[in-house]
Amino acid sequence: MAIPINKTPPTIMHIDLNSCFAIIEQQANPLIRNKPVAVAAYDTPGGMVLAASYEAKALGIKLGVNVRQARELCKGVIVLMPDPAKYRDAHRRFRRVLGNYTSDVTPKSIDEFVIDFNGSPAIRQGRALTDIGYEIKDEIKKSLGEYVTVNVGIATNRCLAKLAANLHKPDGMDVIDAANLRETLATIELTDLPGINVRYEARLNTAGIYTPLQFLAANGDHLKKRVFKSKVGMDWHYRLRGWEVDNVIWGRKSYGHQYALSNKTTDRQKLSQLLMKLCEKTGRRLRGSGHTASGIRLWLSFTNHQYWAKGKDTKNQMYSTQDIYLQAQKLLNQVVMPDNVTNMSVTVYKLVPGYPEQLGLFDSLPAGQAGTRIDTKALARAADEINDKYGEFTVMPAIMANMDNVILDRIAWGNVKDLY
Amino acid sequence: MREKINQRVSVVTVFSAKQRAAAPYLISWQNKDYQVGKIGYHHTVRQGETLHHIYELVDKDNTMSFRLNFDTSNLHWTLEAVSDGNSY
């Protein structure tokens, strides 16, 4: 059965902040407006650019370029380190503005939201979504600042709304509906479609699909059985026709932290120190969410572009930083390092709500004696309470002494569930 | 130029009942008074239980930008950084 193009009026809006980190910095400091600005993970020559202002982007400075390369492209580029507290504040203000229009607002990352206006008061009043979009742009300027601009995309599903938001930057407003769908798809490449990366593009190419219009014309069963070899193919068939397949909310499945080493090394003592800090940050979030975990994964990458990764299930539920660190260190001890470590991450998974009550077989000391699971749990809670009151790392494991601010606060890519 | 300062400074603050907001008005630093022009961004951040107000602003002459930190636990102002808006 042929699936038709969705001809219902668009009700999905995708909004994202243009060059989020850079534009917030230009809003904060009027002296750097209309200048090339790059926000980099570190302001040292090897630091990676995370966000660039439109003036910097016009000179080729973008995500993935390092500071040395950025200065070669533009000698006068202003390089800043990130200010996560400010970006989180901007995100919350953004969220409050959108919440004035409907409760169905979903954050996709620190700087983008999806709003479903279906059944909202605005739709019931007969207002055009483009009018609402322009009004939101004004309200965001009032809340975040006059220099802040957003892109707005409107369509019948999340994928096409995001595509619409990407069509004209900065400060764009675009609608994709049944009337202009083909005309819009004719102007873009396959990798412009949200979710189609170079690997998917290659897979489509081997099936003779080179353009979005060819992708649209492809048979759904063929995409499912031959091209993607899964329901992903049929999802794309529906998605390109404007039908919604992406309004799924995924629960939290893991907590983790990653660190890009500023001083690359094979020194196991230094790596253990960094590992402890990653485990402490992970543990704080795990405990704060009221979960324990029984899976852990360690990942390292090296200067020679190789990587090492291993995950394992733990016999006991992990709760305290020590629980997590013990397992992570065991994994680290298995690593044979071919070169200096460049990145390291720890992730805990198999989350279970609640606190660890089930004692391990060898946790046989009476309660209250050092080393028991009950003691460890109480110690973790006490340390968390002190850190909540006086600031992060007021109390920390001894191995982390003299680390100062080695692992800095950063904004994660993707979901921002922890902000709420 | 952007320079970290992290020094306590004297600040005159004005509260407007009409606007229902308080904001820095004048900063005294290195024997010079800077009248506040535009406040670019104001946000709050917690360190433990203590709330800090961070103001990023420029002086009225648009020559210098300031990053100020107001510690609500002791009502002290700290000048965290200054910049002239040029390459760092």
Short mmCIF file of C-alpha atoms in Angstrom, two decimals:
data_model
loop_
_atom_site.label_atom_id
_atom_site.label_comp_id
_atom_site.label_asym_id
_atom_site.label_seq_id
_atom_site.Cartn_x
_atom_site.Cartn_y
_atom_site.Cartn_z
CA MET A 1 0.00 0.00 0.00
CA ALA A 2 1.45 3.38 -0.96
CA ILE A 3 1.85 5.79 1.95
CA PRO A 4 0.63 9.27 0.95
CA ILE A 5 2.27 12.58 1.84
CA ASN A 6 0.85 13.99 5.09
CA LYS A 7 -1.40 16.89 4.08
CA THR A 8 -2.52 17.97 7.56
CA PRO A 9 -1.54 21.49 8.69
CA PRO A 10 1.90 21.57 10.40
CA THR A 11 1.82 21.67 14.20
CA ILE A 12 5.42 20.82 15.11
CA MET A 13 7.93 23.59 15.71
CA HIS A 14 11.69 23.09 16.05
CA ILE A 15 13.62 26.01 17.54
CA ASP A 16 17.35 26.28 18.04
CA LEU A 17 19.67 29.02 19.21
CA ASN A 18 22.10 30.13 16.55
CA SER A 19 25.71 29.22 17.53
CA CYS A 20 24.50 28.94 21.11
CA PHE A 21 27.67 29.32 23.20
CA ALA A 22 29.17 31.99 20.95
CA ILE A 23 26.02 34.09 20.70
CA ILE A 24 25.45 33.98 24.47
CA GLU A 25 29.02 35.25 24.96
CA GLN A 26 28.43 38.05 22.43
CA GLN A 27 25.19 38.93 24.21
CA ALA A 28 27.06 39.05 27.54
CA ASN A 29 29.93 41.19 26.22
CA PRO A 30 28.77 43.85 23.73
CA LEU A 31 32.41 44.63 22.87
CA ILE A 32 32.80 41.29 21.03
CA ARG A 33 29.59 41.53 18.98
CA ASN A 34 29.97 41.39 15.19
CA LYS A 35 33.47 39.94 15.67
CA PRO A 36 34.85 36.44 15.08
CA VAL A 37 34.45 34.58 18.38
CA ALA A 38 35.27 30.94 19.10
CA VAL A 39 34.32 29.13 22.30
CA ALA A 40 36.87 26.35 22.76
CA ALA A 41 37.14 23.50 25.25
CA TYR A 42 40.56 24.92 26.21
CA ASP A 43 42.07 28.23 25.10
CA THR A 44 45.41 26.52 24.42
CA PRO A 45 46.56 25.81 20.83
CA GLY A 46 45.23 22.23 20.86
CA GLY A 47 41.85 23.12 22.38
CA MET A 48 38.90 22.17 20.19
CA VAL A 49 36.41 24.82 19.05
CA LEU A 50 32.95 23.95 20.37
CA ALA A 51 31.03 26.89 18.90
CA ALA A 52 31.86 29.77 16.59
CA SER A 53 30.06 33.06 15.93
CA TYR A 54 28.68 33.62 12.45
CA GLU A 55 31.55 36.02 11.79
CA ALA A 56 34.03 33.24 12.67
CA LYS A 57 32.11 30.61 10.68
CA ALA A 58 32.33 32.83 7.60
CA LEU A 59 36.13 32.49 7.90
CA GLY A 60 36.00 28.70 8.18
CA ILE A 61 36.22 28.44 11.97
CA LYS A 62 33.79 25.75 13.15
CA LEU A 63 33.26 22.80 15.47
CA GLY A 64 36.21 20.43 15.28
CA VAL A 65 38.84 23.01 14.35
CA ASN A 66 41.44 23.58 17.08
CA VAL A 67 42.55 26.96 18.43
CA ARG A 68 45.82 26.89 16.48
CA GLN A 69 43.93 26.32 13.22
CA ALA A 70 41.37 28.98 14.17
CA ARG A 71 44.13 31.57 14.65
CA GLU A 72 45.62 30.58 11.28
CA LEU A 73 42.23 31.21 9.66
CA CYS A 74 41.76 34.48 11.53
CA LYS A 75 44.60 36.05 13.50
CA GLY A 76 42.23 38.28 15.48
CA VAL A 77 39.73 35.59 16.51
CA ILE A 78 38.56 35.99 20.12
CA VAL A 79 38.91 32.65 21.89
CA LEU A 80 36.94 32.00 25.06
CA MET A 81 36.56 29.02 27.35
CA PRO A 82 32.99 27.86 27.98
CA ASP A 83 30.86 29.23 30.82
CA PRO A 84 28.45 26.33 31.41
CA ALA A 85 26.51 28.03 34.24
CA LYS A 86 25.58 30.87 31.89
CA TYR A 87 24.52 28.52 29.08
CA ARG A 88 22.38 26.48 31.48
CA ASP A 89 20.74 29.70 32.66
CA ALA A 90 20.07 30.67 29.02
CA HIS A 91 18.56 27.23 28.40
CA ARG A 92 16.17 27.61 31.37
CA ARG A 93 15.08 31.07 30.20
CA PHE A 94 14.53 29.69 26.69
CA ARG A 95 12.44 26.88 28.19
CA ARG A 96 10.32 29.33 30.23
CA VAL A 97 9.52 31.42 27.15
CA LEU A 98 8.34 28.36 25.22
CA GLY A 99 6.36 27.10 28.19
CA ASN A 100 4.12 30.18 27.90
CA TYR A 101 2.70 28.76 24.67
CA THR A 102 2.14 25.10 25.48
CA SER A 103 3.21 22.48 27.99
CA ASP A 104 4.33 20.10 25.23
CA VAL A 105 7.91 21.37 25.03
CA THR A 106 10.75 18.86 24.68
CA PRO A 107 14.38 19.91 25.05
CA LYS A 108 16.58 18.10 22.51
CA SER A 109 19.84 19.61 23.72
CA ILE A 110 21.17 22.68 25.52
CA ASP A 111 20.14 24.91 22.59
CA GLU A 112 17.20 23.27 20.80
CA PHE A 113 13.60 22.45 21.59
CA VAL A 114 10.70 20.75 19.88
CA ILE A 115 7.21 22.10 20.54
CA ASP A 116 4.06 20.21 19.63
CA PHE A 117 1.24 22.69 19.18
CA ASN A 118 -1.36 20.01 18.50
CA GLY A 119 -4.40 20.88 20.62
CA SER A 120 -2.68 23.92 22.14
CA PRO A 121 -4.58 27.13 23.03
CA ALA A 122 -2.82 28.94 20.14
CA ILE A 123 -4.08 26.41 17.59
CA ARG A 124 -7.57 26.46 19.09
CA GLN A 125 -7.56 30.26 18.71
CA GLY A 126 -6.73 29.83 15.03
CA ARG A 127 -3.33 31.53 15.22
CA ALA A 128 -0.83 30.83 12.46
CA LEU A 129 2.29 29.04 13.69
CA THR A 130 4.50 31.46 11.76
CA ASP A 131 2.97 34.34 13.76
CA ILE A 132 3.68 32.45 16.96
CA GLY A 133 7.20 31.76 15.73
CA TYR A 134 7.92 35.47 15.20
CA GLU A 135 6.41 36.27 18.59
CA ILE A 136 8.67 33.64 20.22
CA LYS A 137 11.70 35.23 18.55
CA ASP A 138 10.77 38.59 20.13
CA GLU A 139 10.12 37.04 23.54
CA ILE A 140 13.50 35.29 23.46
CA LYS A 141 15.20 38.61 22.76
CA LYS A 142 13.38 40.16 25.74
CA SER A 143 14.39 37.27 28.00
CA LEU A 144 17.92 36.37 26.89
CA GLY A 145 19.00 39.60 25.23
CA GLU A 146 18.66 41.68 22.11
CA TYR A 147 21.59 40.01 20.33
CA VAL A 148 20.18 36.48 20.63
CA THR A 149 18.56 35.01 17.52
CA VAL A 150 16.90 31.65 16.92
CA ASN A 151 16.01 29.55 13.89
CA VAL A 152 12.43 28.33 13.68
CA GLY A 153 11.29 25.38 11.58
CA ILE A 154 7.64 24.30 11.26
CA ALA A 155 6.41 21.03 9.76
CA THR A 156 4.12 18.07 10.38
CA ASN A 157 6.84 16.00 12.11
CA ARG A 158 10.02 16.49 14.15
CA CYS A 159 12.44 15.52 11.40
CA LEU A 160 11.08 17.92 8.78
CA ALA A 161 10.68 20.69 11.40
CA LYS A 162 14.40 20.36 12.24
CA LEU A 163 15.23 20.34 8.54
CA ALA A 164 13.16 23.52 8.11
CA ALA A 165 15.03 25.18 11.00
CA ASN A 166 18.35 24.46 9.26
CA LEU A 167 17.36 25.93 5.88
CA HIS A 168 18.17 29.59 6.51
CA LYS A 169 20.57 30.60 9.24
CA PRO A 170 20.84 32.80 11.22
CA ASP A 171 17.44 34.03 12.40
CA GLY A 172 15.48 31.89 9.96
CA MET A 173 11.79 30.96 9.80
CA ASP A 174 10.75 28.19 7.41
CA VAL A 175 7.78 25.92 6.92
CA ILE A 176 7.82 22.53 5.17
CA ASP A 177 4.41 21.12 4.29
CA ALA A 178 2.85 18.93 1.62
CA ALA A 179 2.79 21.85 -0.85
CA ASN A 180 6.55 22.55 -0.82
CA LEU A 181 8.00 19.22 0.35
CA ARG A 182 9.38 18.09 -3.01
CA GLU A 183 10.62 21.56 -3.91
CA THR A 184 12.50 21.74 -0.57
CA LEU A 185 14.00 18.25 -0.86
CA ALA A 186 15.27 19.18 -4.33
CA THR A 187 17.52 21.86 -2.82
CA ILE A 188 19.36 19.74 -0.24
CA GLU A 189 21.78 16.80 0.02
CA LEU A 190 21.11 13.47 1.72
CA THR A 191 23.37 14.40 4.67
CA ASP A 192 21.30 17.55 5.22
CA LEU A 193 18.49 15.28 6.44
CA PRO A 194 18.64 15.09 10.26
CA GLY A 195 19.88 11.61 11.15
CA ILE A 196 21.52 10.79 7.81
CA ASN A 197 25.28 10.73 8.37
CA VAL A 198 28.00 9.71 5.91
CA ARG A 199 27.60 6.02 6.83
CA TYR A 200 23.86 6.04 6.08
CA GLU A 201 24.56 8.07 2.96
CA ALA A 202 26.95 5.37 1.74
CA ARG A 203 24.35 2.71 2.44
CA LEU A 204 21.75 4.66 0.44
CA ASN A 205 24.24 5.21 -2.37
CA THR A 206 24.85 1.46 -2.70
CA ALA A 207 21.08 1.11 -3.20
CA GLY A 208 21.19 3.70 -5.98
CA ILE A 209 19.76 6.51 -3.83
CA TYR A 210 21.80 9.70 -4.19
CA THR A 211 19.31 12.49 -3.55
CA PRO A 212 16.53 13.19 -1.04
CA LEU A 213 13.98 13.08 -3.86
CA GLN A 214 15.15 9.56 -4.78
CA PHE A 215 14.98 8.70 -1.07
CA LEU A 216 11.38 9.97 -0.98
CA ALA A 217 10.47 7.96 -4.08
CA ALA A 218 11.99 4.70 -2.74
CA ASN A 219 9.61 1.90 -1.75
CA GLY A 220 9.17 1.45 2.02
CA ASP A 221 9.58 -2.32 1.98
CA HIS A 222 12.74 -1.98 -0.09
CA LEU A 223 14.18 0.53 2.41
CA LYS A 224 13.27 -1.77 5.31
CA LYS A 225 14.40 -5.10 3.88
CA ARG A 226 17.27 -4.20 1.57
CA VAL A 227 18.73 -0.79 2.43
CA PHE A 228 18.54 -0.40 6.22
CA LYS A 229 17.68 -4.06 6.91
CA SER A 230 15.49 -2.98 9.84
CA LYS A 231 12.38 -0.97 10.70
CA VAL A 232 14.59 2.13 10.38
CA GLY A 233 13.96 1.93 6.65
CA MET A 234 10.17 2.03 7.04
CA ASP A 235 10.52 4.83 9.64
CA TRP A 236 12.33 6.91 6.98
CA HIS A 237 9.61 6.15 4.46
CA TYR A 238 7.01 7.61 6.84
CA ARG A 239 9.27 10.41 8.06
CA LEU A 240 9.99 11.82 4.62
CA ARG A 241 6.27 11.92 3.92
CA GLY A 242 5.67 14.07 7.00
CA TRP A 243 4.32 11.37 9.35
CA GLU A 244 5.57 11.34 12.93
CA VAL A 245 7.68 8.40 14.10
CA ASP A 246 10.02 10.23 16.51
CA ASN A 247 7.79 11.34 19.40
CA VAL A 248 9.30 8.81 21.76
CA ILE A 249 10.74 9.82 25.12
CA TRP A 250 13.66 7.64 26.14
CA GLY A 251 14.24 7.05 29.81
CA ARG A 252 17.60 7.57 31.43
CA LYS A 253 19.70 4.43 30.93
CA SER A 254 23.16 5.47 32.05
CA TYR A 255 25.28 8.12 33.68
CA GLY A 256 28.78 8.91 32.63
CA HIS A 257 31.52 11.44 32.20
CA GLN A 258 34.21 11.88 29.63
CA TYR A 259 37.40 13.87 29.81
CA ALA A 260 39.73 15.05 27.04
CA LEU A 261 43.18 15.13 28.63
CA SER A 262 45.00 18.43 28.30
CA ASN A 263 48.27 16.60 29.09
CA LYS A 264 48.22 13.32 27.21
CA THR A 265 49.99 10.57 29.12
CA THR A 266 50.47 6.87 29.81
CA ASP A 267 51.26 7.55 33.49
CA ARG A 268 48.94 5.15 35.29
CA GLN A 269 48.99 7.09 38.55
CA LYS A 270 47.81 10.27 36.81
CA LEU A 271 45.22 8.29 34.89
CA SER A 272 43.97 6.75 38.14
CA GLN A 273 43.57 10.24 39.64
CA LEU A 274 41.58 11.38 36.62
CA LEU A 275 39.57 8.17 36.74
CA MET A 276 38.65 8.86 40.36
CA LYS A 277 37.38 12.31 39.49
CA LEU A 278 35.30 10.91 36.63
CA CYS A 279 33.91 8.29 39.03
CA GLU A 280 33.14 10.94 41.66
CA LYS A 281 31.23 13.11 39.15
CA THR A 282 29.39 10.05 37.83
CA GLY A 283 28.63 8.84 41.34
CA ARG A 284 27.20 12.19 42.41
CA ARG A 285 24.74 12.19 39.54
CA LEU A 286 23.86 8.52 40.05
CA ARG A 287 23.13 9.05 43.74
CA GLY A 288 21.34 12.34 43.06
CA SER A 289 18.95 10.49 40.76
CA GLY A 290 18.22 7.86 43.41
CA HIS A 291 19.64 4.92 41.43
CA THR A 292 22.24 2.23 41.75
CA ALA A 293 23.97 0.63 38.77
CA SER A 294 25.24 -2.85 38.00
CA GLY A 295 27.08 -2.20 34.77
CA ILE A 296 30.19 -0.18 34.08
CA ARG A 297 32.09 0.73 30.94
CA LEU A 298 35.52 2.29 30.56
CA TRP A 299 36.66 3.84 27.26
CA LEU A 300 40.03 5.31 26.37
CA SER A 301 41.37 6.75 23.13
CA PHE A 302 45.02 7.21 22.26
CA THR A 303 47.23 9.58 20.30
CA ASN A 304 47.61 6.99 17.52
CA HIS A 305 43.79 7.12 17.02
CA GLN A 306 43.24 3.65 18.45
CA TYR A 307 40.81 3.15 21.28
CA TRP A 308 40.11 0.62 24.02
CA ALA A 309 36.69 -0.03 25.51
CA LYS A 310 35.30 -2.65 27.86
CA GLY A 311 32.10 -2.99 29.81
CA LYS A 312 31.11 -5.49 32.43
CA ASP A 313 28.26 -6.35 34.75
CA THR A 314 29.14 -6.07 38.42
CA LYS A 315 28.02 -8.65 40.97
CA ASN A 316 26.93 -5.96 43.44
CA GLN A 317 25.01 -2.76 42.86
CA MET A 318 27.33 0.24 42.60
CA TYR A 319 26.33 3.30 44.60
CA SER A 320 29.27 5.06 46.23
CA THR A 321 32.17 6.63 44.35
CA GLN A 322 34.39 3.92 45.80
CA ASP A 323 32.12 1.20 44.37
CA ILE A 324 32.38 2.74 40.91
CA TYR A 325 36.11 3.50 41.17
CA LEU A 326 36.97 -0.05 42.29
CA GLN A 327 35.33 -1.50 39.18
CA ALA A 328 36.70 1.19 36.88
CA GLN A 329 40.24 0.73 38.19
CA LYS A 330 40.01 -3.03 37.60
CA LEU A 331 39.16 -2.26 33.98
CA LEU A 332 41.95 0.31 33.72
CA ASN A 333 44.42 -2.30 34.97
CA GLN A 334 43.56 -4.44 31.94
CA VAL A 335 44.44 -1.74 29.42
CA VAL A 336 47.60 -2.17 27.34
CA MET A 337 48.38 1.35 26.15
CA PRO A 338 49.74 1.63 22.62
CA ASP A 339 50.30 5.39 23.01
CA ASN A 340 49.44 8.39 25.20
CA VAL A 341 45.83 8.53 26.36
CA THR A 342 43.89 11.44 24.84
CA ASN A 343 40.35 10.82 26.14
CA MET A 344 38.86 8.78 28.95
CA SER A 345 35.26 8.07 29.89
CA VAL A 346 33.38 6.15 32.54
CA THR A 347 29.75 5.13 32.17
CA VAL A 348 27.53 3.23 34.59
CA TYR A 349 24.43 1.51 33.28
CA LYS A 350 21.79 -1.08 34.21
CA LEU A 351 20.22 1.47 36.52
CA VAL A 352 17.93 0.37 39.32
CA PRO A 353 15.89 2.83 41.37
CA GLY A 354 16.61 2.82 45.09
CA TYR A 355 19.54 2.27 47.39
CA PRO A 356 21.73 -0.80 47.80
CA GLU A 357 20.35 -2.94 50.60
CA GLN A 358 21.44 -6.37 49.41
CA LEU A 359 24.82 -7.03 51.03
CA GLY A 360 27.51 -8.84 49.07
CA LEU A 361 28.55 -12.33 50.18
CA PHE A 362 31.83 -11.08 51.61
CA ASP A 363 30.43 -7.92 53.25
CA SER A 364 30.25 -9.80 56.54
CA LEU A 365 31.59 -7.23 59.00
CA PRO A 366 29.08 -5.87 61.53
CA ALA A 367 27.28 -2.71 60.49
CA GLY A 368 29.17 0.47 61.42
CA GLN A 369 32.63 -0.98 60.86
CA ALA A 370 34.71 0.63 58.14
CA GLY A 371 34.53 -1.19 54.83
CA THR A 372 30.94 -2.49 55.06
CA ARG A 373 28.48 -1.66 52.33
CA ILE A 374 26.20 0.06 54.87
CA ASP A 375 29.09 2.27 56.00
CA THR A 376 30.04 3.06 52.40
CA LYS A 377 26.49 4.11 51.62
CA ALA A 378 26.30 6.38 54.68
CA LEU A 379 29.72 7.84 53.89
CA ALA A 380 28.69 8.60 50.31
CA ARG A 381 25.52 10.33 51.49
CA ALA A 382 27.41 12.37 54.09
CA ALA A 383 30.01 13.48 51.52
CA ASP A 384 27.24 14.44 49.10
CA GLU A 385 25.51 16.53 51.78
CA ILE A 386 28.73 18.41 52.53
CA ASN A 387 29.42 18.99 48.84
CA ASP A 388 25.81 20.18 48.33
CA LYS A 389 26.24 22.72 51.13
CA TYR A 390 29.78 24.00 50.56
CA GLY A 391 30.43 23.30 46.86
CA GLU A 392 31.61 20.46 44.64
CA PHE A 393 34.73 18.57 45.77
CA THR A 394 34.78 20.15 49.26
CA VAL A 395 35.09 16.53 50.41
CA MET A 396 36.79 14.29 47.92
CA PRO A 397 38.73 11.03 47.82
CA ALA A 398 42.37 11.48 48.90
CA ILE A 399 43.71 10.36 45.52
CA MET A 400 42.14 13.54 44.05
CA ALA A 401 44.14 15.88 46.31
CA ASN A 402 46.07 18.57 44.40
CA MET A 403 44.02 18.01 41.25
CA ASP A 404 42.46 21.51 41.51
CA ASN A 405 40.15 22.05 38.58
CA VAL A 406 41.61 19.44 36.23
CA ILE A 407 38.27 18.14 35.01
CA LEU A 408 36.20 21.23 34.29
CA ASP A 409 32.43 21.68 34.21
CA ARG A 410 31.17 21.17 30.67
CA ILE A 411 27.87 21.00 28.79
CA ALA A 412 27.16 17.50 27.42
CA TRP A 413 26.15 17.01 23.81
CA GLY A 414 22.54 15.90 23.44
CA ASN A 415 19.94 15.56 26.15
CA VAL A 416 19.88 17.88 29.14
CA LYS A 417 17.63 15.81 31.44
CA ASP A 418 19.79 16.70 34.46
CA LEU A 419 18.84 20.40 34.12
CA TYR A 420 15.29 19.66 35.26
CA MET B 1 42.87 41.61 25.83
CA ARG B 2 41.01 39.67 28.53
CA GLU B 3 42.46 39.49 32.00
CA LYS B 4 41.43 37.56 35.10
CA ILE B 5 41.41 39.93 38.08
CA ASN B 6 39.60 38.23 41.00
CA GLN B 7 39.81 41.23 43.32
CA ARG B 8 37.25 42.68 45.69
CA VAL B 9 35.92 46.00 44.33
CA SER B 10 33.61 48.76 45.45
CA VAL B 11 30.32 48.84 43.60
CA VAL B 12 27.38 51.22 43.83
CA THR B 13 24.16 49.32 43.21
CA VAL B 14 20.75 50.77 42.44
CA PHE B 15 17.44 49.07 43.12
CA SER B 16 14.48 50.32 41.06
CA ALA B 17 11.07 49.60 42.54
CA LYS B 18 9.52 50.39 39.17
CA GLN B 19 11.63 47.83 37.28
CA ARG B 20 11.75 45.56 40.32
CA ALA B 21 15.41 44.91 39.78
CA ALA B 22 18.76 45.75 41.33
CA ALA B 23 21.82 46.30 39.18
CA PRO B 24 25.36 47.66 39.53
CA TYR B 25 25.59 51.40 38.69
CA LEU B 26 29.24 52.31 39.32
CA ILE B 27 32.45 50.31 39.73
CA SER B 28 35.56 51.64 41.46
CA TRP B 29 38.68 49.86 40.32
CA GLN B 30 42.34 50.90 40.29
CA ASN B 31 41.51 54.42 41.44
CA LYS B 32 39.08 54.96 38.60
CA ASP B 33 35.31 55.02 38.56
CA TYR B 34 33.49 53.28 35.72
CA GLN B 35 29.83 54.08 35.26
CA VAL B 36 27.90 51.05 34.09
CA GLY B 37 26.49 51.31 30.59
CA LYS B 38 24.85 48.16 29.28
CA ILE B 39 24.41 44.96 31.27
CA GLY B 40 24.94 42.20 28.72
CA TYR B 41 23.90 39.22 30.84
CA HIS B 42 23.00 38.56 34.45
CA HIS B 43 22.67 35.06 35.83
CA THR B 44 22.98 33.25 39.14
CA VAL B 45 25.08 30.25 40.09
CA ARG B 46 25.29 28.24 43.29
CA GLN B 47 28.49 27.20 44.99
CA GLY B 48 27.21 24.81 47.62
CA GLU B 49 24.36 26.65 49.28
CA THR B 50 25.67 30.13 48.46
CA LEU B 51 24.01 32.01 45.64
CA HIS B 52 26.23 34.21 43.46
CA HIS B 53 24.97 36.81 41.00
CA ILE B 54 27.17 37.21 37.93
CA TYR B 55 26.90 40.44 35.94
CA GLU B 56 28.63 40.90 32.60
CA LEU B 57 28.50 44.51 31.49
CA VAL B 58 30.27 47.34 29.68
CA ASP B 59 31.06 50.80 30.93
CA LYS B 60 29.15 53.81 29.60
CA ASP B 61 31.99 54.72 27.21
CA ASN B 62 32.01 51.21 25.70
CA THR B 63 35.74 50.87 26.29
CA MET B 64 35.87 48.09 28.84
CA SER B 65 33.76 45.07 29.76
CA PHE B 66 33.57 43.72 33.31
CA ARG B 67 32.53 40.42 34.85
CA LEU B 68 31.33 40.98 38.42
CA ASN B 69 30.43 38.41 41.05
CA PHE B 70 28.09 39.33 43.94
CA ASP B 71 28.35 36.85 46.84
CA THR B 72 25.00 36.80 48.67
CA SER B 73 26.51 35.15 51.76
CA ASN B 74 28.62 38.22 52.63
CA LEU B 75 27.29 40.85 50.15
CA HIS B 76 30.77 41.32 48.67
CA TRP B 77 31.55 42.18 45.07
CA THR B 78 34.46 40.60 43.21
CA LEU B 79 35.75 41.76 39.85
CA GLU B 80 36.43 38.44 38.11
CA ALA B 81 37.68 39.66 34.73
CA VAL B 82 37.98 42.64 32.40
CA SER B 83 38.37 42.84 28.65
CA ASP B 84 38.72 45.42 25.90
CA GLY B 85 36.87 43.26 23.36
CA ASN B 86 39.92 42.53 21.24
CA SER B 87 41.65 39.24 20.44
CA TYR B 88 42.75 37.30 23.52
#
